[in-house]
Coordinates of C-alpha atoms in Angstrom, one line a residue:
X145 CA 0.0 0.0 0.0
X146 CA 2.8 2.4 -0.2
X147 CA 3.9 2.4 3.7
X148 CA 5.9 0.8 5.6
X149 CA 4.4 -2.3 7.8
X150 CA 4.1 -1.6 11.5
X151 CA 7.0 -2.9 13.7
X152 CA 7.6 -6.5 15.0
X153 CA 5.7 -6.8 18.2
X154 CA 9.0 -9.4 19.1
X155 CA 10.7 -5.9 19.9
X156 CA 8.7 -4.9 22.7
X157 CA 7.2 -6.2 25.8
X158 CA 3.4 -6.1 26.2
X159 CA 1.6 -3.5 28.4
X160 CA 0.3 -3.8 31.5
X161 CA 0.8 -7.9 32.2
X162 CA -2.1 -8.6 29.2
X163 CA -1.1 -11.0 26.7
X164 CA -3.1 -13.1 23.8
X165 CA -3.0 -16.7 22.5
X166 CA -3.6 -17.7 18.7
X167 CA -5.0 -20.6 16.8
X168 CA -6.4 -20.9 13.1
X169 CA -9.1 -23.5 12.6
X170 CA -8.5 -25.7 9.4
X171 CA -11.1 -23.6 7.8
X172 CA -8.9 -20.4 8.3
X173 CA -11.1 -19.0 10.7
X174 CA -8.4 -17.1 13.2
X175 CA -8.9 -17.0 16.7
X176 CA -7.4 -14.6 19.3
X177 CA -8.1 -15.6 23.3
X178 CA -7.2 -13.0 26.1
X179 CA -7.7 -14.2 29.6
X180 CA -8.5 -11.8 32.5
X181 CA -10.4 -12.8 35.6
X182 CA -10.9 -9.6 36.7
X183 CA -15.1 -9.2 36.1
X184 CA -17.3 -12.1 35.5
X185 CA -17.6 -11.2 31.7
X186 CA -16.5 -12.2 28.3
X187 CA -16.4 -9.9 25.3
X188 CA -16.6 -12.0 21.7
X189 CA -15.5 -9.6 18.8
X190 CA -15.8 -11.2 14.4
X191 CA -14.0 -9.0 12.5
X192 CA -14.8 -9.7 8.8
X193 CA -12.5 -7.9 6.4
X194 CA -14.7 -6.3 4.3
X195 CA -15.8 -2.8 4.4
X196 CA -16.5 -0.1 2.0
X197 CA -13.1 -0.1 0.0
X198 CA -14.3 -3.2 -1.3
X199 CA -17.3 -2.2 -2.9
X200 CA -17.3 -1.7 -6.6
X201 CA -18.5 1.6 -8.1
X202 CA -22.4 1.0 -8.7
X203 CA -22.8 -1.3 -5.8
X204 CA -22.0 1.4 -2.5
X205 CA -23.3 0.5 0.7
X206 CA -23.2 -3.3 0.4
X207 CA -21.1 -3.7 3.4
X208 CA -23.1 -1.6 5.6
X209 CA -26.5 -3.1 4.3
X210 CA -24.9 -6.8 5.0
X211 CA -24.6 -5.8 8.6
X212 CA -28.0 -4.6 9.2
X213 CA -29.3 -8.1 7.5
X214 CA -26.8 -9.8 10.1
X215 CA -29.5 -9.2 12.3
X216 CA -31.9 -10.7 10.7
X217 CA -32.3 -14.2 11.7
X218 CA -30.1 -17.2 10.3
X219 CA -31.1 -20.9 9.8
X220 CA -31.8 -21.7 14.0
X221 CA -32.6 -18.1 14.9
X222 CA -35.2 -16.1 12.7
X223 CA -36.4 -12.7 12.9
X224 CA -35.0 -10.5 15.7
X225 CA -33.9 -13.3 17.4
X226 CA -30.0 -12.9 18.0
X227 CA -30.9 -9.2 19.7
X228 CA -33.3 -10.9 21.7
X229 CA -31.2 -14.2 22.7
X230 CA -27.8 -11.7 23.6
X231 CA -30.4 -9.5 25.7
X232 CA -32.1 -11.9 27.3
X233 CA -28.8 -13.7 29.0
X234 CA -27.5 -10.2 30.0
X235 CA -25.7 -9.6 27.1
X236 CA -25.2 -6.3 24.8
X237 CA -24.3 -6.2 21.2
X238 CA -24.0 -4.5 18.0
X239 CA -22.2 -4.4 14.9
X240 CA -20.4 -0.9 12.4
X241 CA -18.9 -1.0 9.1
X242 CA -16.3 1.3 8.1
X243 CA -13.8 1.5 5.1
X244 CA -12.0 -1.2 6.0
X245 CA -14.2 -3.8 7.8
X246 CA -17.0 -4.9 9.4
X247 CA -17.7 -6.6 13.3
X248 CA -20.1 -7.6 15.3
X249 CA -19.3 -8.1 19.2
X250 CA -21.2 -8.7 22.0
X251 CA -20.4 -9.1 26.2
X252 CA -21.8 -11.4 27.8
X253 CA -21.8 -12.4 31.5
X254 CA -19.0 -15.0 31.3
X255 CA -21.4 -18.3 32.0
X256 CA -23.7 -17.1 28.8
X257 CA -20.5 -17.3 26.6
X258 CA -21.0 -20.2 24.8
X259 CA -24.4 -19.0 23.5
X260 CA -22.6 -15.6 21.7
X261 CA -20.1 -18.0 20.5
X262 CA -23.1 -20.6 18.7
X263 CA -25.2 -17.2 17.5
X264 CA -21.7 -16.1 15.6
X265 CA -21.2 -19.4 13.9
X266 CA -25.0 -19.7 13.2
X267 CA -24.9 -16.4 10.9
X268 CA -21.8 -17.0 9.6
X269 CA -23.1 -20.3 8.3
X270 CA -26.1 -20.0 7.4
X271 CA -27.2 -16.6 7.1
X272 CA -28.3 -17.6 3.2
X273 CA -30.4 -19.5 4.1
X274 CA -32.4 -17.2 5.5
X275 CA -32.0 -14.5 3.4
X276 CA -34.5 -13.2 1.5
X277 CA -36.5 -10.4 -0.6
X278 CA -38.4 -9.1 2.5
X279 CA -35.5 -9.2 4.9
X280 CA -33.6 -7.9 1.8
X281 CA -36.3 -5.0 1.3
X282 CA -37.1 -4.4 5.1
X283 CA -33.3 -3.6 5.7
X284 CA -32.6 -1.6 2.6
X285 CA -35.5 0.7 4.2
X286 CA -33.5 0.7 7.4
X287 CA -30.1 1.8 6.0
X288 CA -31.9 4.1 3.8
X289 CA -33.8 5.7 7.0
X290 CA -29.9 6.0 9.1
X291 CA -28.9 7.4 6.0
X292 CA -31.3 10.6 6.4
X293 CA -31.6 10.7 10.1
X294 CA -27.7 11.0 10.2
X295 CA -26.5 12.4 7.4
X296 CA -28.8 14.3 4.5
X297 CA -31.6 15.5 7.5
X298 CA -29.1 16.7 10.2
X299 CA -26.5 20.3 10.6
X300 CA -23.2 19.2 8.5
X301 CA -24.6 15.4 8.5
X302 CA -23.1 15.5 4.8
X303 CA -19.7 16.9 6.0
X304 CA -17.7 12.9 6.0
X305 CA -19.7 12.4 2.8
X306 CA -18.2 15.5 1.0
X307 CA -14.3 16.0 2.6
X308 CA -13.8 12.1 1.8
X309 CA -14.7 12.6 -1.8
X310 CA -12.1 15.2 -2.2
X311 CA -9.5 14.4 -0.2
X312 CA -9.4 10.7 -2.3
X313 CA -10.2 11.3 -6.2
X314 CA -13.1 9.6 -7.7
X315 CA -12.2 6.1 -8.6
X316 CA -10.2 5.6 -5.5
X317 CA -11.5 2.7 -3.1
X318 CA -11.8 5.2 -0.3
X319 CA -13.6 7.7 -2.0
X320 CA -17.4 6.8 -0.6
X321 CA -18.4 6.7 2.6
X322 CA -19.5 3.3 4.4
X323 CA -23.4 4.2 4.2
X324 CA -23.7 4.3 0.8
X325 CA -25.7 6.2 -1.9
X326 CA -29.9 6.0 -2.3
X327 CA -29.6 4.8 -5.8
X328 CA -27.2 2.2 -4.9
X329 CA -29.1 1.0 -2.2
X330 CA -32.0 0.7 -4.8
X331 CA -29.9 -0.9 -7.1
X332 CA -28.6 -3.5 -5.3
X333 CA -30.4 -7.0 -5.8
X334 CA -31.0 -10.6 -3.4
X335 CA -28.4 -12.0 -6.0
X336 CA -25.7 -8.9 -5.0
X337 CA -26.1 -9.6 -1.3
X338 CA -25.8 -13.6 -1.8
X339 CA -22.7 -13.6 -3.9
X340 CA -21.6 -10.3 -1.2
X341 CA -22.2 -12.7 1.4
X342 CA -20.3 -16.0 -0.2
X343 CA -17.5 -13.7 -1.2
X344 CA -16.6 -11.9 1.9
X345 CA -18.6 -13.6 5.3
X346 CA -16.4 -17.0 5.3
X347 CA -14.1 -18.1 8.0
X348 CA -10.9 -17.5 6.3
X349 CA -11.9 -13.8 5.7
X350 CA -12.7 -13.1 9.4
X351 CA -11.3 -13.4 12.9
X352 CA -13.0 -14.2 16.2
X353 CA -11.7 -12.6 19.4
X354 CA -12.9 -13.8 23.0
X355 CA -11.4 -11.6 25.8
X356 CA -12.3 -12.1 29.6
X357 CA -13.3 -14.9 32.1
X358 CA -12.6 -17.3 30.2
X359 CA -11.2 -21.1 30.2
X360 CA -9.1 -21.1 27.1
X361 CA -9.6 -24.9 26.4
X362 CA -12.6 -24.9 26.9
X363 CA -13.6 -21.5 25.0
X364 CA -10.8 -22.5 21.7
X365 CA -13.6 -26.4 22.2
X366 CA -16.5 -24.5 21.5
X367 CA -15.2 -22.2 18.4
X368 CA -14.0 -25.7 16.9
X369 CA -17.3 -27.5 17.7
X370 CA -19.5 -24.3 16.3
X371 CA -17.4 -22.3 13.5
X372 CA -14.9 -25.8 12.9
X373 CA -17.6 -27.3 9.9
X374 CA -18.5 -24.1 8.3
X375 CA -16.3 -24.7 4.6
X376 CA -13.9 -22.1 3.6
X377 CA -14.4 -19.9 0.7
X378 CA -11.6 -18.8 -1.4
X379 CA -13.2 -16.4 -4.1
X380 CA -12.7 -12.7 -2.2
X381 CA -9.9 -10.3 -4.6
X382 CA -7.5 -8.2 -3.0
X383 CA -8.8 -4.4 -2.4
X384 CA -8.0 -2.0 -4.8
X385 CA -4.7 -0.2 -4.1
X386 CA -5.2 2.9 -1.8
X387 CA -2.2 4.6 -2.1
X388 CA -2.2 8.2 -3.0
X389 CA 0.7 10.9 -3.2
X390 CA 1.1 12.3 0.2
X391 CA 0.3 15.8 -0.8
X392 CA -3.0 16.3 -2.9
X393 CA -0.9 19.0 -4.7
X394 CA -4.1 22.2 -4.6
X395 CA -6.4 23.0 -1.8
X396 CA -9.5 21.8 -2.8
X397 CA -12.7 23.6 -1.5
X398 CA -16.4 24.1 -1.3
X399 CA -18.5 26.7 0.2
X400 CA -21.8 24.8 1.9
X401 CA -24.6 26.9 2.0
X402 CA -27.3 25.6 4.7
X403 CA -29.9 26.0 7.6
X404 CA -27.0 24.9 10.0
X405 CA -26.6 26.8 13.7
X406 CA -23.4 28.2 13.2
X407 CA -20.6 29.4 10.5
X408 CA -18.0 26.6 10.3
X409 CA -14.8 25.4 8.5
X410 CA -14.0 21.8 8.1
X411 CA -10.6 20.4 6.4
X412 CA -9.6 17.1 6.3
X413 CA -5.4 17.0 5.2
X414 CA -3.8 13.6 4.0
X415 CA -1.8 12.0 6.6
X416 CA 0.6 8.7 7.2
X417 CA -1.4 5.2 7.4
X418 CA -2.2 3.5 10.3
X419 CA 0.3 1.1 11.8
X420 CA 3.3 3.8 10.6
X421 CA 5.6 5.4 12.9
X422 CA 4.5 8.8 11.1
X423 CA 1.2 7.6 11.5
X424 CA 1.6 7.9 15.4
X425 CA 3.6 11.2 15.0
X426 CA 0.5 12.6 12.8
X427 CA -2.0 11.8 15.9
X428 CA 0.5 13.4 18.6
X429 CA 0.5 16.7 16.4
X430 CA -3.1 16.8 15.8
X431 CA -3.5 16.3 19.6
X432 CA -1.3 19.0 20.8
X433 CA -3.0 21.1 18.3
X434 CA -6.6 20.2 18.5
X435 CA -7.3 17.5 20.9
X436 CA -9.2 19.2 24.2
X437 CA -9.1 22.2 25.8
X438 CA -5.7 22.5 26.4
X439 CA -4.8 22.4 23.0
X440 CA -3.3 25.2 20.8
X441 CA -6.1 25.5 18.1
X442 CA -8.8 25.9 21.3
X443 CA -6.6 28.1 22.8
X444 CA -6.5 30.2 20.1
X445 CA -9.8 30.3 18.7
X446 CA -12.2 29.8 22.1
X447 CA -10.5 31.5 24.8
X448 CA -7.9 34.1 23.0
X449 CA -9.8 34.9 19.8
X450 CA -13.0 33.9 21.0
X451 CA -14.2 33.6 17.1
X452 CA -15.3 29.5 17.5
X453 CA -17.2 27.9 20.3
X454 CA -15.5 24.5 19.8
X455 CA -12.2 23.7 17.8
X456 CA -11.0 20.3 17.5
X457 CA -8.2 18.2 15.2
X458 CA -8.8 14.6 15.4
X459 CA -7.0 11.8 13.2
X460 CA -9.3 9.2 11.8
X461 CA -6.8 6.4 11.2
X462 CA -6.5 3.9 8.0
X463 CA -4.4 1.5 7.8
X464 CA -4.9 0.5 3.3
X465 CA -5.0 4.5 2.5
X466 CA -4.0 7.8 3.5
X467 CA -5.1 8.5 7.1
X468 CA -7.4 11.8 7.3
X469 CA -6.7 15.1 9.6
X470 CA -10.2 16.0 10.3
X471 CA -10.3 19.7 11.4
X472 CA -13.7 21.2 12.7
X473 CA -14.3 25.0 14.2
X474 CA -17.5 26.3 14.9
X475 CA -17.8 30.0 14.5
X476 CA -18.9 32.1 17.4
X477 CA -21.6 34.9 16.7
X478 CA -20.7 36.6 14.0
X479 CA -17.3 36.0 13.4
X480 CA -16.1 35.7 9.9
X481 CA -14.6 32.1 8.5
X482 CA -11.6 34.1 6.6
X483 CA -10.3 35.3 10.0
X484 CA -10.5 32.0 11.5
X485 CA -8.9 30.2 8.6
X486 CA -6.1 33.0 9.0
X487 CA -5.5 32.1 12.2
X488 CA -5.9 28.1 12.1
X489 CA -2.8 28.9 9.3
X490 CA -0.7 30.7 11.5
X491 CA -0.6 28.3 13.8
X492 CA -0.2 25.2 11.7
X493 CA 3.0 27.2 9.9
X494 CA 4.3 28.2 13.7
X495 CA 4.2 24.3 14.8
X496 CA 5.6 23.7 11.4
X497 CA 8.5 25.7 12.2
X498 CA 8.8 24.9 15.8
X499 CA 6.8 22.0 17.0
X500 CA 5.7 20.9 20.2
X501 CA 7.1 22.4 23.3
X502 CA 8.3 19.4 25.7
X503 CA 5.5 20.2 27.9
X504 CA 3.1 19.5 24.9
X505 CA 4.9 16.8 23.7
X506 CA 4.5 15.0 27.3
X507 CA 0.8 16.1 27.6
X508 CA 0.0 14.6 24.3
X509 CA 2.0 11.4 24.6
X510 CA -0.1 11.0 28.1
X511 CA -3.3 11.7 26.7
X512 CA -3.2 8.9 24.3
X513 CA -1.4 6.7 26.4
X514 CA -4.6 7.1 28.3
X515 CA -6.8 6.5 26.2
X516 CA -5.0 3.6 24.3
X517 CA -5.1 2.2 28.1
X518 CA -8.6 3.0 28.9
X519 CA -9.5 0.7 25.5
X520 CA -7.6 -1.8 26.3
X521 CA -9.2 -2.2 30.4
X522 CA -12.4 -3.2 29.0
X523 CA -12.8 -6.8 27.7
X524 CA -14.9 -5.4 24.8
X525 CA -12.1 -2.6 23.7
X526 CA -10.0 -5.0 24.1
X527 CA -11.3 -7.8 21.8
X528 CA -11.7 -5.0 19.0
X529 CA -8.3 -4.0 19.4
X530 CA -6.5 -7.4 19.0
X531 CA -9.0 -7.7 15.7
X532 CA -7.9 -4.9 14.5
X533 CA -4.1 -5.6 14.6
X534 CA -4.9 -9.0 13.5
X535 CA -7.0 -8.0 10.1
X536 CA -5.4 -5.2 9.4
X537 CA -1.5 -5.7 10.4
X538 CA -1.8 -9.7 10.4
X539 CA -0.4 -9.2 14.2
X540 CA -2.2 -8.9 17.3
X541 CA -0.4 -9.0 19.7
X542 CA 0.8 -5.4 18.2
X543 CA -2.1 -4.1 19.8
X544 CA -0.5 -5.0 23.3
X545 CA 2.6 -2.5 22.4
X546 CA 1.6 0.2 21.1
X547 CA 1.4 3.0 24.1
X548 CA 5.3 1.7 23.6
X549 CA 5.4 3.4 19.8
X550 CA 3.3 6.4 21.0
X551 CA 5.9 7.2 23.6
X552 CA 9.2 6.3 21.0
X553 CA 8.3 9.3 18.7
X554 CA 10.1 12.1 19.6
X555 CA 8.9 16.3 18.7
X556 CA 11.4 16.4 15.8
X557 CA 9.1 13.6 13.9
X558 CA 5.8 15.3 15.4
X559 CA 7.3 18.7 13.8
X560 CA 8.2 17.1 10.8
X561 CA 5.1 15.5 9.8
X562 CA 3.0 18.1 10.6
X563 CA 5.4 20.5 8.1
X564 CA 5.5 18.0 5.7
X565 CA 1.1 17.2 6.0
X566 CA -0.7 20.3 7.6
X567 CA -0.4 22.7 4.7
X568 CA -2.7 24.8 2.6
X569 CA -2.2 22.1 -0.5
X570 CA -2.7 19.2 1.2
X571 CA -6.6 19.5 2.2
X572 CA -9.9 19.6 1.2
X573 CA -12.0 22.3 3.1
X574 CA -15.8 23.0 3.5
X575 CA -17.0 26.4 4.7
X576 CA -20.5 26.3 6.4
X577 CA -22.4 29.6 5.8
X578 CA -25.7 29.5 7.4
X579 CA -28.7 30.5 5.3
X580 CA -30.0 32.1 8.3
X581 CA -28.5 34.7 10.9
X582 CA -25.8 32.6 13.0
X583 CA -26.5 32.1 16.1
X584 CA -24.8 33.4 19.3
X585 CA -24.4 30.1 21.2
X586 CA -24.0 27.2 18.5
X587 CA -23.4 24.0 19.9
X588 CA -20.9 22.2 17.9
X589 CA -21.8 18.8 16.6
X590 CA -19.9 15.6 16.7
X591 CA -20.3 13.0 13.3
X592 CA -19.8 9.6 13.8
X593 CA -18.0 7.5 11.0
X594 CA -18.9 4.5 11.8
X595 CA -22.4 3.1 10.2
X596 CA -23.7 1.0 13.3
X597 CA -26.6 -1.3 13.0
X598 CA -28.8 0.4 15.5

């Protein structure tokens, strides 16, 4: 894909005493166990990798679609049945596409595991089945419903929609959103979602993580007994290449006009992959200049300026294309977007030229520490974690070690990257003018990128 693969997780010792076990079933189904005693729970996380980069042009929204009809009953549990089964032993669930896959996890009370474990199988093998044109139709409806309640019929719902189009041409595998057009939604047929469904849901295209109070024989039993006979499929292609130039080369930009509360400028800029030492380096120097209150950006604009009511700089990470610096200010009153462009620019050039003071640098090392830290305590966090190192790296125990890469960068690479990233032509940008007077307290609103299936 253009970057370099993440480190050996040989090189450094896990964090915090946890530590995972591996096994692959005949049928390449891969299975990560994490034992910890600690509450009488068990988290089971399937990671199947397929999300929206897979989709061809014409056929959007498959991915997101396939895990709303997840839910919809599979040869020994019809209708609503696996909500109803998980919720009835004391269980939660759910399931979210994104670009580049799709899960399903639920935590259970550690006695009911067995059951979350027999429900995963029973979709995975047999979900055909049961599929048909009225579960097909009745969740086409649903997606098409999440699709105006959270993007086309709320303030900047279509924000994701737009900034991902331009900061990845059209053609490229990343250049629709998860959810999915209207038409393609239409378009897509019972045959589509069968040969979707043959393609990408098999046991050598997924793996299963079970974190918690476990018995490891006994858990590694049941996933042979349950997912062990369900045959492998071998048809799935690679995704197309995601790799892009790491400079767009010309600011693109589009002025938005709608009823929205406030004035606001959005920008997403191209960063390093996921799994990338740069990668890491990008999220310190979005952090220290946009992640919380005591960062520069909200310094600058909320309390100094006082021209936005919220600034933030978040990275959303991807591990097969560019990663995306997603900036978003919320003008204050009556304050005009050019001034607060001029000054998101001055300070993106003066942390170009200087960096992060060793005060930020700590600060912003902690922060994700912490949160890195605070995923990895809960059994469910967990289990998603050690999927995602294990689809998208091919390594999960990397997900054990990386507070240990966060802390290796050093401000010289967080001041590189940001000089060589956060600049004028390298990122798409959206300027919000309302079509009605702004108003004087604008709440500023967070956008989900993840399609979830409730």
């Amino acid at each position: 894909m253009g970057h370099t693969p993440p480190p050996s997780s040989a090189q450094q010792a896990p964090t915090g005493g946890l530590s995972a076990t591996e096994h692959r079933l005949p049928n390449g189904l891969r299975v990560v166990l994490s034992e910890d005693h600690q509450t009488p729970v068990a988290a089971v996380c399937l990671w199947y990798d397929v999300g929206s980069r897979h989709e061809v042009e014409g056929r959007t929204g498959l991915a997101h679609l396939f895990e709303h009809l997840m839910f919809q009953g599979s040869a020994q549990v019809a209708g609503n049945g696996h909500f109803e089964l998980v919720q009835g032993a004391g269980g939660s669930l759910n399931g979210t596409t994104s670009f580049e896959r799709t899960n399903y996890f639920e935590t259970m009370p550690a006695h009911e595991l067995e059951l979350a474990l027999w429900l995963e199988a029973d979709r995975m093998g047999s979900l055909l089945t049961a599929l048909d044109e009225e579960s097909m139709e009745n969740q086409r409806d649903v997606v098409k419903n999440e699709r105006r309640q959270r993007y086309d019929n709320v303030p900047y719902g279509t924000a994701f929609e737009r900034l991902t189009a331009m900061a990845y041409p059209e053609g490229h595998p990343y250049h629709h959103t998860p959810i999915g057009s209207m038409a393609d939604l239409d378009a897509a047929s019972l045959e589509d979602a069968q040969a979707f469904f043959r393609t990408y849901y098999a046991p050598s295209n997924a793996v299963l993580s079970v974190v918690g109070d476990i018995d490891p024989e006994q858990t590694l039993a049941w996933v042979e007994k349950y997912f062990g006979t369900i045959p492998s499929h071998s048809g799935k292609q690679p995704p197309r290449d995601g790799s892009l130039p790491e400079v767009i080369g010309a600011e693109q930009r589009q002025l938005i006009e709608e009823d929205v509360p406030s004035r606001a400028l959005m920008a997403a800029y191209r960063l390093p992959a996921d799994g990338t030492r740069a990668g890491d380096a990008a999220d310190l120097a979005l952090t220290v200049l946009g992640g919380g209150e005591s960062s520069r950006l909200h310094n600058r604009l909320v309390r100094h300026d006082r021209t936005a009511v919220a600034a933030g700089f978040g990275m959303l990470r991807l591990a097969g294309a560019p990663s995306l610096g997603w900036l978003d200010v919320k003008a204050s009153g009556g304050a005009e977007i050019a001034e607060i462009e001029s000054a998101v620019d001055e300070e993106l050039r003066r942390f170009a030229e200087e960096g992060p003071s060793p005060e930020e640098m700590e600060r912003a090392q902690a922060q994700l520490e912490r949160e890195w830290l605070d995923q990895l305590a809960t059994v469910g966090g967990r289990a998603d974690e050690l999927c995602r190192y294990a689809v998208l790296f091919g390594d999960p125990q990397l997900a054990l070690t990386a507070t240990a890469r966060v802390l290796a960068v050093t401000a010289e690479e967080v001041r590189e990257v940001a000089a060589a990233r956060l600049r004028p032509d390298n990122r798409a940008v959206l300027v919000y003018e309302p079509t009605e007077a702004p108003a004087a307290d604008a709440e500023a609103t967070a956008h989900d990128q993840e399609e979830t299936a409730q």
